PDB file of C-alpha atoms and ligand atoms in Angstrom:
ATOM      1  CA  MET A   1       5.763  22.199 -12.182  1.00 83.00           C
ATOM      2  CA  PRO A   2       6.822  19.650  -9.572  1.00 91.00           C
ATOM      3  CA  LEU A   3       3.812  16.488  -9.117  1.00 96.00           C
ATOM      4  CA  GLN A   4       1.129  16.724  -7.399  1.00 98.00           C
ATOM      5  CA  VAL A   5       0.743  13.432  -4.604  1.00 98.00           C
ATOM      6  CA  ASP A   6      -1.945  12.029  -2.597  1.00 98.00           C
ATOM      7  CA  PHE A   7      -0.898   9.896   0.392  1.00 98.00           C
ATOM      8  CA  VAL A   8      -3.411   7.609   1.209  1.00 98.00           C
ATOM      9  CA  ILE A   9      -3.447   5.716   5.166  1.00 98.00           C
ATOM     10  CA  PRO A  10      -6.186   3.001   4.615  1.00 98.00           C
ATOM     11  CA  VAL A  11      -7.324   2.612   7.787  1.00 98.00           C
ATOM     12  CA  LEU A  12     -10.110   0.096  10.068  1.00 97.00           C
ATOM     13  CA  ASN A  13     -10.929   0.511  13.370  1.00 97.00           C
ATOM     14  CA  GLU A  14      -7.558   2.593  13.815  1.00 98.00           C
ATOM     15  CA  GLU A  15      -8.392   5.240  16.374  1.00 98.00           C
ATOM     16  CA  GLU A  16      -5.354   5.241  18.207  1.00 97.00           C
ATOM     17  CA  LYS A  17      -2.493   5.416  16.275  1.00 97.00           C
ATOM     18  CA  LEU A  18      -4.993   7.944  13.135  1.00 98.00           C
ATOM     19  CA  ARG A  19      -4.440  11.108  14.644  1.00 98.00           C
ATOM     20  CA  LYS A  20      -0.697  11.426  15.368  1.00 98.00           C
ATOM     21  CA  SER A  21       0.125   9.223  12.693  1.00 98.00           C
ATOM     22  CA  VAL A  22      -1.626  11.976  10.462  1.00 98.00           C
ATOM     23  CA  GLU A  23      -0.171  14.311  12.585  1.00 97.00           C
ATOM     24  CA  THR A  24       4.043  12.926  11.868  1.00 98.00           C
ATOM     25  CA  LEU A  25       3.275  12.450   8.772  1.00 98.00           C
ATOM     26  CA  CYS A  26       1.933  15.871   8.316  1.00 97.00           C
ATOM     27  CA  ASN A  27       4.981  17.220   9.929  1.00 97.00           C
ATOM     28  CA  TYR A  28       7.125  15.324   7.951  1.00 98.00           C
ATOM     29  CA  LEU A  29       5.890  16.178   4.328  1.00 98.00           C
ATOM     30  CA  LYS A  30       6.113  19.558   4.939  1.00 97.00           C
ATOM     31  CA  SER A  31       9.512  19.895   5.782  1.00 97.00           C
ATOM     32  CA  ALA A  32      10.632  16.935   3.519  1.00 96.00           C
ATOM     33  CA  ILE A  33       9.033  17.590  -0.011  1.00 96.00           C
ATOM     34  CA  ASN A  34       8.520  20.037  -2.801  1.00 95.00           C
ATOM     35  CA  ASN A  35       5.342  18.242  -3.929  1.00 97.00           C
ATOM     36  CA  PRO A  36       2.126  19.627  -3.763  1.00 98.00           C
ATOM     37  CA  TRP A  37       0.615  16.516  -1.228  1.00 98.00           C
ATOM     38  CA  ARG A  38      -2.684  15.619   0.139  1.00 98.00           C
ATOM     39  CA  ILE A  39      -3.337  13.404   2.657  1.00 98.00           C
ATOM     40  CA  VAL A  40      -6.627  10.622   2.281  1.00 98.00           C
ATOM     41  CA  ILE A  41      -7.451   8.427   5.382  1.00 98.00           C
ATOM     42  CA  ALA A  42      -9.407   6.034   3.894  1.00 98.00           C
ATOM     43  CA  ASP A  43     -12.216   3.459   5.865  1.00 97.00           C
ATOM     44  CA  ASN A  44     -14.655   1.195   4.838  1.00 95.00           C
ATOM     45  CA  GLY A  45     -15.809  -1.125   7.824  1.00 91.00           C
ATOM     46  CA  SER A  46     -14.454   0.847  10.940  1.00 96.00           C
ATOM     47  CA  GLU A  47     -16.621   0.537  13.596  1.00 95.00           C
ATOM     48  CA  ASP A  48     -14.868   2.425  16.761  1.00 96.00           C
ATOM     49  CA  GLY A  49     -13.994   6.391  16.768  1.00 97.00           C
ATOM     50  CA  THR A  50     -11.857   6.554  13.091  1.00 98.00           C
ATOM     51  CA  PRO A  51     -14.646   8.332  11.509  1.00 97.00           C
ATOM     52  CA  SER A  52     -15.148  10.981  14.043  1.00 97.00           C
ATOM     53  CA  ILE A  53     -11.144  11.255  14.110  1.00 98.00           C
ATOM     54  CA  SER A  54     -11.134  11.204  10.298  1.00 98.00           C
ATOM     55  CA  ARG A  55     -13.514  14.354  10.234  1.00 97.00           C
ATOM     56  CA  ASP A  56     -11.677  16.155  12.456  1.00 97.00           C
ATOM     57  CA  LEU A  57      -8.193  16.124  11.115  1.00 98.00           C
ATOM     58  CA  SER A  58      -9.808  17.185   7.901  1.00 97.00           C
ATOM     59  CA  ARG A  59     -11.075  19.661   8.965  1.00 96.00           C
ATOM     60  CA  GLU A  60      -8.097  20.867  10.958  1.00 96.00           C
ATOM     61  CA  CYS A  61      -6.016  20.352   8.284  1.00 94.00           C
ATOM     62  CA  VAL A  62      -6.384  21.695   4.794  1.00 95.00           C
ATOM     63  CA  ASN A  63      -3.571  19.020   2.723  1.00 97.00           C
ATOM     64  CA  VAL A  64      -6.298  16.327   4.986  1.00 98.00           C
ATOM     65  CA  THR A  65      -9.309  14.459   3.679  1.00 98.00           C
ATOM     66  CA  SER A  66     -10.875  11.255   4.183  1.00 97.00           C
ATOM     67  CA  LEU A  67     -13.618   8.804   2.474  1.00 97.00           C
ATOM     68  CA  ARG A  68     -15.290   6.617   3.858  1.00 96.00           C
ATOM     69  CA  LEU A  69     -16.878   2.968   1.853  1.00 95.00           C
ATOM     70  CA  GLU A  70     -19.637   0.696   3.777  1.00 92.00           C
ATOM     71  CA  VAL A  71     -17.788  -2.279   2.500  1.00 95.00           C
ATOM     72  CA  ARG A  72     -14.850  -3.442   4.146  1.00 95.00           C
ATOM     73  CA  GLY A  73     -11.213  -4.819   1.777  1.00 96.00           C
ATOM     74  CA  ARG A  74      -8.590  -2.485   2.068  1.00 97.00           C
ATOM     75  CA  GLY A  75      -8.072  -3.038  -1.546  1.00 98.00           C
ATOM     76  CA  ARG A  76     -10.860  -1.637  -2.464  1.00 97.00           C
ATOM     77  CA  ALA A  77      -9.981   1.158   0.274  1.00 98.00           C
ATOM     78  CA  LEU A  78      -6.904   1.612  -2.313  1.00 98.00           C
ATOM     79  CA  ARG A  79      -8.488   1.857  -5.410  1.00 98.00           C
ATOM     80  CA  GLN A  80     -11.598   3.887  -4.787  1.00 97.00           C
ATOM     81  CA  ALA A  81      -9.013   6.941  -3.522  1.00 98.00           C
ATOM     82  CA  TRP A  82      -6.309   6.327  -6.083  1.00 98.00           C
ATOM     83  CA  LEU A  83      -9.320   6.609  -8.930  1.00 97.00           C
ATOM     84  CA  GLY A  84     -10.802   9.714  -7.238  1.00 96.00           C
ATOM     85  CA  THR A  85      -7.998  12.298  -7.349  1.00 97.00           C
ATOM     86  CA  ASP A  86      -6.207  14.161 -10.302  1.00 96.00           C
ATOM     87  CA  ALA A  87      -3.303  14.366  -8.000  1.00 98.00           C
ATOM     88  CA  ASP A  88      -0.742  12.682 -10.710  1.00 98.00           C
ATOM     89  CA  LEU A  89       1.120  10.035  -7.933  1.00 98.00           C
ATOM     90  CA  VAL A  90      -0.674   8.113  -6.325  1.00 98.00           C
ATOM     91  CA  SER A  91       0.351   5.864  -3.013  1.00 98.00           C
ATOM     92  CA  TYR A  92      -0.587   4.433   0.919  1.00 98.00           C
ATOM     93  CA  MET A  93       0.910   3.899   3.689  1.00 98.00           C
ATOM     94  CA  ASP A  94       0.087   1.538   6.596  1.00 98.00           C
ATOM     95  CA  VAL A  95      -1.349   3.860   9.290  1.00 98.00           C
ATOM     96  CA  ASP A  96       1.565   2.550  12.228  1.00 97.00           C
ATOM     97  CA  LEU A  97       3.738   3.698  10.238  1.00 97.00           C
ATOM     98  CA  SER A  98       6.036   0.322  10.004  1.00 97.00           C
ATOM     99  CA  THR A  99       8.391   2.153   6.653  1.00 98.00           C
ATOM    100  CA  ASP A 100      10.188   4.932   7.506  1.00 98.00           C
ATOM    101  CA  LEU A 101       9.045   8.047   6.098  1.00 98.00           C
ATOM    102  CA  SER A 102      12.661   8.311   4.723  1.00 97.00           C
ATOM    103  CA  ALA A 103      11.077   6.039   1.533  1.00 98.00           C
ATOM    104  CA  VAL A 104       8.598   8.528   0.371  1.00 98.00           C
ATOM    105  CA  PRO A 105      11.572  11.386  -0.904  1.00 98.00           C
ATOM    106  CA  CYS A 106      13.200   7.587  -2.518  1.00 98.00           C
ATOM    107  CA  MET A 107       9.691   7.111  -3.736  1.00 98.00           C
ATOM    108  CA  LEU A 108       8.654  10.505  -5.809  1.00 97.00           C
ATOM    109  CA  LYS A 109      12.351  10.389  -7.085  1.00 97.00           C
ATOM    110  CA  ALA A 110      11.101   7.225  -9.149  1.00 98.00           C
ATOM    111  CA  LEU A 111       8.531   7.721 -10.358  1.00 98.00           C
ATOM    112  CA  GLU A 112       9.741  11.646 -11.406  1.00 96.00           C
ATOM    113  CA  SER A 113      12.714   9.822 -13.229  1.00 97.00           C
ATOM    114  CA  GLY A 114       9.865   7.395 -15.126  1.00 97.00           C
ATOM    115  CA  TYR A 115       9.560   3.864 -12.689  1.00 98.00           C
ATOM    116  CA  ASP A 116       5.663   3.189 -13.140  1.00 98.00           C
ATOM    117  CA  ILE A 117       5.675   1.878  -9.662  1.00 98.00           C
ATOM    118  CA  ALA A 118       7.585   2.212  -6.369  1.00 98.00           C
ATOM    119  CA  VAL A 119       7.323  -0.441  -3.594  1.00 98.00           C
ATOM    120  CA  GLY A 120       9.057  -0.573  -0.667  1.00 98.00           C
ATOM    121  CA  SER A 121      10.724  -3.716   0.373  1.00 98.00           C
ATOM    122  CA  ARG A 122      11.968  -5.907   3.485  1.00 97.00           C
ATOM    123  CA  LEU A 123      13.093  -8.726   2.211  1.00 96.00           C
ATOM    124  CA  MET A 124      16.307  -7.088  -0.118  1.00 97.00           C
ATOM    125  CA  LYS A 125      19.589  -6.012   0.440  1.00 96.00           C
ATOM    126  CA  GLY A 126      20.080  -2.707   2.958  1.00 97.00           C
ATOM    127  CA  ALA A 127      16.546  -2.859   4.603  1.00 97.00           C
ATOM    128  CA  LYS A 128      16.253  -3.400   7.864  1.00 97.00           C
ATOM    129  CA  VAL A 129      13.316  -4.676   9.913  1.00 96.00           C
ATOM    130  CA  HIS A 130      12.831  -4.060  13.816  1.00 95.00           C
ATOM    131  CA  SER A 131      10.259  -5.875  16.389  1.00 89.00           C
ATOM    132  CA  ARG A 132       9.365  -8.471  13.555  1.00 90.00           C
ATOM    133  CA  THR A 133       8.482 -11.620  15.247  1.00 93.00           C
ATOM    134  CA  VAL A 134      10.082 -15.164  13.534  1.00 94.00           C
ATOM    135  CA  LYS A 135       6.686 -16.243  12.340  1.00 93.00           C
ATOM    136  CA  ARG A 136       5.759 -12.843  10.011  1.00 93.00           C
ATOM    137  CA  GLU A 137       8.937 -13.204   8.953  1.00 93.00           C
ATOM    138  CA  MET A 138       8.855 -16.729   8.291  1.00 94.00           C
ATOM    139  CA  ILE A 139       6.074 -16.242   6.134  1.00 94.00           C
ATOM    140  CA  SER A 140       7.011 -13.612   4.376  1.00 95.00           C
ATOM    141  CA  ARG A 141       9.489 -14.864   3.048  1.00 96.00           C
ATOM    142  CA  ALA A 142       8.114 -17.809   1.846  1.00 96.00           C
ATOM    143  CA  TYR A 143       5.115 -16.244   0.254  1.00 96.00           C
ATOM    144  CA  ASN A 144       7.484 -14.105  -1.535  1.00 97.00           C
ATOM    145  CA  TYR A 145       9.796 -17.871  -2.433  1.00 97.00           C
ATOM    146  CA  LEU A 146       6.254 -18.661  -3.063  1.00 97.00           C
ATOM    147  CA  ILE A 147       5.501 -15.925  -5.995  1.00 98.00           C
ATOM    148  CA  LYS A 148       8.697 -16.526  -7.024  1.00 98.00           C
ATOM    149  CA  ALA A 149       8.228 -19.807  -7.879  1.00 98.00           C
ATOM    150  CA  LEU A 150       5.059 -19.756  -9.489  1.00 98.00           C
ATOM    151  CA  PHE A 151       5.606 -16.473 -12.178  1.00 98.00           C
ATOM    152  CA  LEU A 152       9.733 -15.466 -12.338  1.00 97.00           C
ATOM    153  CA  ASN A 153       9.223 -11.773 -10.907  1.00 98.00           C
ATOM    154  CA  LYS A 154      11.619  -9.884 -10.133  1.00 97.00           C
ATOM    155  CA  PHE A 155      10.067  -7.490  -7.394  1.00 98.00           C
ATOM    156  CA  THR A 156      11.333  -8.721  -3.982  1.00 98.00           C
ATOM    157  CA  ASP A 157       8.152  -8.318  -1.054  1.00 98.00           C
ATOM    158  CA  ALA A 158       4.503  -8.134  -2.445  1.00 98.00           C
ATOM    159  CA  GLN A 159       3.453  -7.084   1.237  1.00 96.00           C
ATOM    160  CA  CYS A 160       4.889  -4.192   2.077  1.00 97.00           C
ATOM    161  CA  GLY A 161       2.685  -1.167   3.158  1.00 96.00           C
ATOM    162  CA  PHE A 162       4.457   1.200   1.141  1.00 98.00           C
ATOM    163  CA  LYS A 163       3.692   1.511  -2.271  1.00 98.00           C
ATOM    164  CA  ALA A 164       3.352   4.321  -5.181  1.00 98.00           C
ATOM    165  CA  MET A 165       2.745   5.117  -8.132  1.00 98.00           C
ATOM    166  CA  THR A 166       1.335   7.504 -11.437  1.00 98.00           C
ATOM    167  CA  ARG A 167      -2.602   7.839 -11.803  1.00 98.00           C
ATOM    168  CA  ASP A 168      -1.716   6.988 -14.664  1.00 97.00           C
ATOM    169  CA  VAL A 169      -1.007   3.789 -14.096  1.00 98.00           C
ATOM    170  CA  ALA A 170      -2.947   2.477 -11.490  1.00 98.00           C
ATOM    171  CA  VAL A 171      -6.029   4.369 -13.666  1.00 97.00           C
ATOM    172  CA  SER A 172      -5.042   1.240 -16.573  1.00 96.00           C
ATOM    173  CA  LEU A 173      -3.902  -1.004 -14.471  1.00 97.00           C
ATOM    174  CA  LEU A 174      -6.776  -1.176 -11.951  1.00 97.00           C
ATOM    175  CA  PRO A 175      -9.347  -2.732 -13.984  1.00 96.00           C
ATOM    176  CA  CYS A 176      -7.460  -6.385 -14.299  1.00 97.00           C
ATOM    177  CA  VAL A 177      -6.994  -6.297 -10.570  1.00 98.00           C
ATOM    178  CA  LYS A 178      -9.550  -8.391  -9.171  1.00 97.00           C
ATOM    179  CA  ASP A 179      -9.256  -8.361  -5.304  1.00 98.00           C
ATOM    180  CA  GLN A 180     -10.582  -5.836  -2.978  1.00 96.00           C
ATOM    181  CA  ASP A 181      -8.809  -6.977   0.009  1.00 97.00           C
ATOM    182  CA  TRP A 182      -4.921  -8.201   0.740  1.00 97.00           C
ATOM    183  CA  PHE A 183      -4.332  -9.898  -2.010  1.00 98.00           C
ATOM    184  CA  PHE A 184      -4.358  -6.816  -3.819  1.00 98.00           C
ATOM    185  CA  ASP A 185      -1.208  -5.794  -3.718  1.00 98.00           C
ATOM    186  CA  THR A 186       0.515  -9.007  -4.821  1.00 98.00           C
ATOM    187  CA  GLU A 187      -2.026  -9.526  -7.771  1.00 98.00           C
ATOM    188  CA  LEU A 188      -0.726  -5.141  -8.701  1.00 98.00           C
ATOM    189  CA  LEU A 189       2.315  -6.666  -8.369  1.00 98.00           C
ATOM    190  CA  ILE A 190       2.085  -9.279 -10.621  1.00 98.00           C
ATOM    191  CA  VAL A 191      -0.503  -7.711 -13.198  1.00 98.00           C
ATOM    192  CA  ALA A 192       2.264  -4.873 -13.665  1.00 98.00           C
ATOM    193  CA  GLU A 193       5.359  -6.512 -13.741  1.00 98.00           C
ATOM    194  CA  LYS A 194       4.047  -9.058 -16.585  1.00 97.00           C
ATOM    195  CA  ASN A 195       2.421  -6.083 -18.500  1.00 97.00           C
ATOM    196  CA  ASN A 196       6.226  -4.375 -18.447  1.00 97.00           C
ATOM    197  CA  LEU A 197       5.829  -1.690 -16.389  1.00 98.00           C
ATOM    198  CA  LYS A 198       8.876  -0.636 -14.415  1.00 98.00           C
ATOM    199  CA  ILE A 199       9.081  -1.224 -11.059  1.00 98.00           C
ATOM    200  CA  LYS A 200      11.122   0.819  -8.599  1.00 98.00           C
ATOM    201  CA  ASP A 201      12.097  -1.776  -5.991  1.00 98.00           C
ATOM    202  CA  ILE A 202      13.085   0.867  -2.731  1.00 98.00           C
ATOM    203  CA  PRO A 203      14.858  -1.128   1.272  1.00 98.00           C
ATOM    204  CA  VAL A 204      12.949   0.523   3.398  1.00 98.00           C
ATOM    205  CA  LEU A 205      13.627   0.708   6.883  1.00 98.00           C
ATOM    206  CA  TRP A 206      10.924  -1.166   8.810  1.00 97.00           C
ATOM    207  CA  THR A 207       9.805  -1.353  12.660  1.00 96.00           C
ATOM    208  CA  ASP A 208       6.882  -4.483  13.212  1.00 94.00           C
ATOM    209  CA  ASP A 209       3.711  -2.863  15.259  1.00 94.00           C
ATOM    210  CA  PRO A 210       2.569  -6.408  16.870  1.00 92.00           C
ATOM    211  CA  ASP A 211      -1.566  -4.706  16.525  1.00 93.00           C
ATOM    212  CA  SER A 212      -2.084  -5.668  13.554  1.00 90.00           C
ATOM    213  CA  ARG A 213      -5.564  -6.679  11.675  1.00 90.00           C
ATOM    214  CA  VAL A 214      -4.283  -9.699   9.650  1.00 89.00           C
ATOM    215  CA  LYS A 215      -6.098 -12.832  10.406  1.00 90.00           C
ATOM    216  CA  LEU A 216      -2.688 -14.519  10.051  1.00 89.00           C
ATOM    217  CA  ILE A 217      -4.002 -18.734   8.566  1.00 91.00           C
ATOM    218  CA  SER A 218      -7.491 -17.117   6.696  1.00 92.00           C
ATOM    219  CA  THR A 219      -5.458 -14.332   4.715  1.00 93.00           C
ATOM    220  CA  ALA A 220      -2.437 -16.900   3.853  1.00 93.00           C
ATOM    221  CA  TRP A 221      -4.892 -19.135   2.563  1.00 94.00           C
ATOM    222  CA  ARG A 222      -6.946 -16.546   0.271  1.00 96.00           C
ATOM    223  CA  ASP A 223      -3.336 -15.233  -0.874  1.00 97.00           C
ATOM    224  CA  VAL A 224      -2.587 -18.857  -2.189  1.00 96.00           C
ATOM    225  CA  LYS A 225      -5.971 -19.000  -3.895  1.00 97.00           C
ATOM    226  CA  GLY A 226      -5.448 -16.204  -5.216  1.00 98.00           C
ATOM    227  CA  LEU A 227      -1.875 -17.145  -6.726  1.00 98.00           C
ATOM    228  CA  LEU A 228      -3.482 -20.209  -8.524  1.00 97.00           C
ATOM    229  CA  ARG A 229      -6.234 -18.392  -9.899  1.00 97.00           C
ATOM    230  CA  LEU A 230      -3.463 -16.169 -11.766  1.00 98.00           C
ATOM    231  CA  ARG A 231      -1.447 -18.940 -12.523  1.00 97.00           C
ATOM    232  CA  ILE A 232      -4.044 -21.060 -14.041  1.00 97.00           C
ATOM    233  CA  GLY A 233      -6.387 -18.490 -15.270  1.00 95.00           C
ATOM    234  CA  GLY A 234      -3.612 -15.997 -16.633  1.00 95.00           C
ATOM    235  CA  ILE A 235      -2.492 -12.887 -15.897  1.00 96.00           C
ATOM    236  CA  PRO A 236      -4.461 -10.042 -17.600  1.00 94.00           C
ATOM    237  CA  SER A 237      -3.099  -7.815 -20.254  1.00 94.00           C
ATOM    238  CA  LEU A 238      -3.909  -4.150 -19.708  1.00 92.00           C
ATOM    239  CA  GLU A 239      -6.454  -2.619 -21.975  1.00 80.00           C
ATOM    240  CA  SER A 240      -5.157   0.492 -21.784  1.00 75.00           C
ATOM    241  CA  PRO A 241      -1.373   0.472 -21.790  1.00 72.00           C
ATOM    242  CA  VAL A 242       0.318   3.115 -19.895  1.00 76.00           C
TER     243      VAL A 242
HETATM  244  N1  LIG B 301      -9.715   0.480   4.516  1.00 80.28           N
HETATM  245  C1  LIG B 301      -9.259   0.186   5.253  1.00 80.28           C
HETATM  246  N2  LIG B 301      -7.539  -0.297   5.651  1.00 80.28           N
HETATM  247  C2  LIG B 301      -7.026  -1.692   6.148  1.00 80.28           C
HETATM  248  C3  LIG B 301      -8.111  -2.511   6.478  1.00 80.28           C
HETATM  249  N3  LIG B 301      -7.438  -3.753   6.757  1.00 80.28           N
HETATM  250  C4  LIG B 301      -6.442  -3.337   7.330  1.00 80.28           C
HETATM  251  N4  LIG B 301      -6.596  -1.626   6.933  1.00 80.28           N
HETATM  252  C5  LIG B 301      -5.330  -1.052   7.355  1.00 80.28           C
HETATM  253  O1  LIG B 301      -4.198  -1.133   6.644  1.00 80.28           O
HETATM  254  C6  LIG B 301      -2.928  -0.702   7.303  1.00 80.28           C
HETATM  255  C7  LIG B 301      -2.623  -2.440   7.394  1.00 80.28           C
HETATM  256  O2  LIG B 301      -3.023  -2.944   8.625  1.00 80.28           O
HETATM  257  P1  LIG B 301      -1.926  -3.540   9.779  1.00 80.28           P
HETATM  258  O3  LIG B 301      -3.046  -4.604  10.452  1.00 80.28           O
HETATM  259  O4  LIG B 301      -1.109  -3.279  10.102  1.00 80.28           O
HETATM  260  O5  LIG B 301      -1.315  -4.677   8.770  1.00 80.28           O
HETATM  261  P2  LIG B 301       0.318  -5.822   8.728  1.00 80.28           P
HETATM  262  O6  LIG B 301       1.671  -4.437   9.135  1.00 80.28           O
HETATM  263  O7  LIG B 301       0.587  -6.719   8.165  1.00 80.28           O
HETATM  264  O8  LIG B 301      -0.103  -6.468  10.148  1.00 80.28           O
HETATM  265  C8  LIG B 301      -3.461  -0.200   8.556  1.00 80.28           C
HETATM  266  O9  LIG B 301      -3.601   1.090   8.556  1.00 80.28           O
HETATM  267  C9  LIG B 301      -4.865  -0.674   8.497  1.00 80.28           C
HETATM  268  O10 LIG B 301      -5.774  -0.009   9.257  1.00 80.28           O
HETATM  269  C10 LIG B 301      -9.923  -2.617   5.713  1.00 80.28           C
HETATM  270  O11 LIG B 301     -10.740  -3.547   5.366  1.00 80.28           O
HETATM  271  N5  LIG B 301     -10.606  -1.441   4.938  1.00 80.28           N
HETATM  272 MG1  LIG B 302       0.908  -3.118  10.628  1.00 80.28          MG
END
């Protein structure tokens, strides 16, 4: 029996891209995978037409649903979406579809063959990155070096907007992940690796979208504070190991 998979798209004020991206993803999934699937649009805090486009899309397509939280934070939205489903596998991708969708079958294969988590990587051998500014590239490389220096981890790209795991892993891992915002991804991977979960790095084809919700300076500062919190405060052990 093929595993049921949720593709969560976190969105904040994405009225311009949302419809096209969901339609592109729908068409891709219909032809590329055999698993039963759902797209979950996870919005928190949008103040533009995003909520009404989400509602329209979920009325038009049986495979699309949406959820809305009032408090912002991408990690918060992903947590809610991943814990509120009965799908076997949960994942997310950014609405700009910067990660080429050819990573989807690789991700499913990894999870179906026993990995706990599959992560897109722009920094490993085999990955290709288009249109990324030198500034973003340098910040990304420096950040991932810093993580490696502090935690001696093996995963190569903490922040790629493409990740997936089994729901059982999400249920046991997420209570140990405190951040509700951009550091959520990094914290999740550090806690997972230190608890010996099997992480599959997948090299992706990434086409950068310069339209970004990230405030670089404040986000970088919060990331560094998050890393120090884990380094000094320690990494929690999963209460209910997978
Ligand atoms: N639900 C939710 N999604 C968010 C929030 N902030 C950003 N996003 C989404 O996260 C994804 C990545 O954002 P983006 O601006 O492309 O990040 P970048 O590619 O790193 O510059 C997009 O789908 C955004 O709409 C938030 O507070 N809540
Ligand atoms: Mg983006």
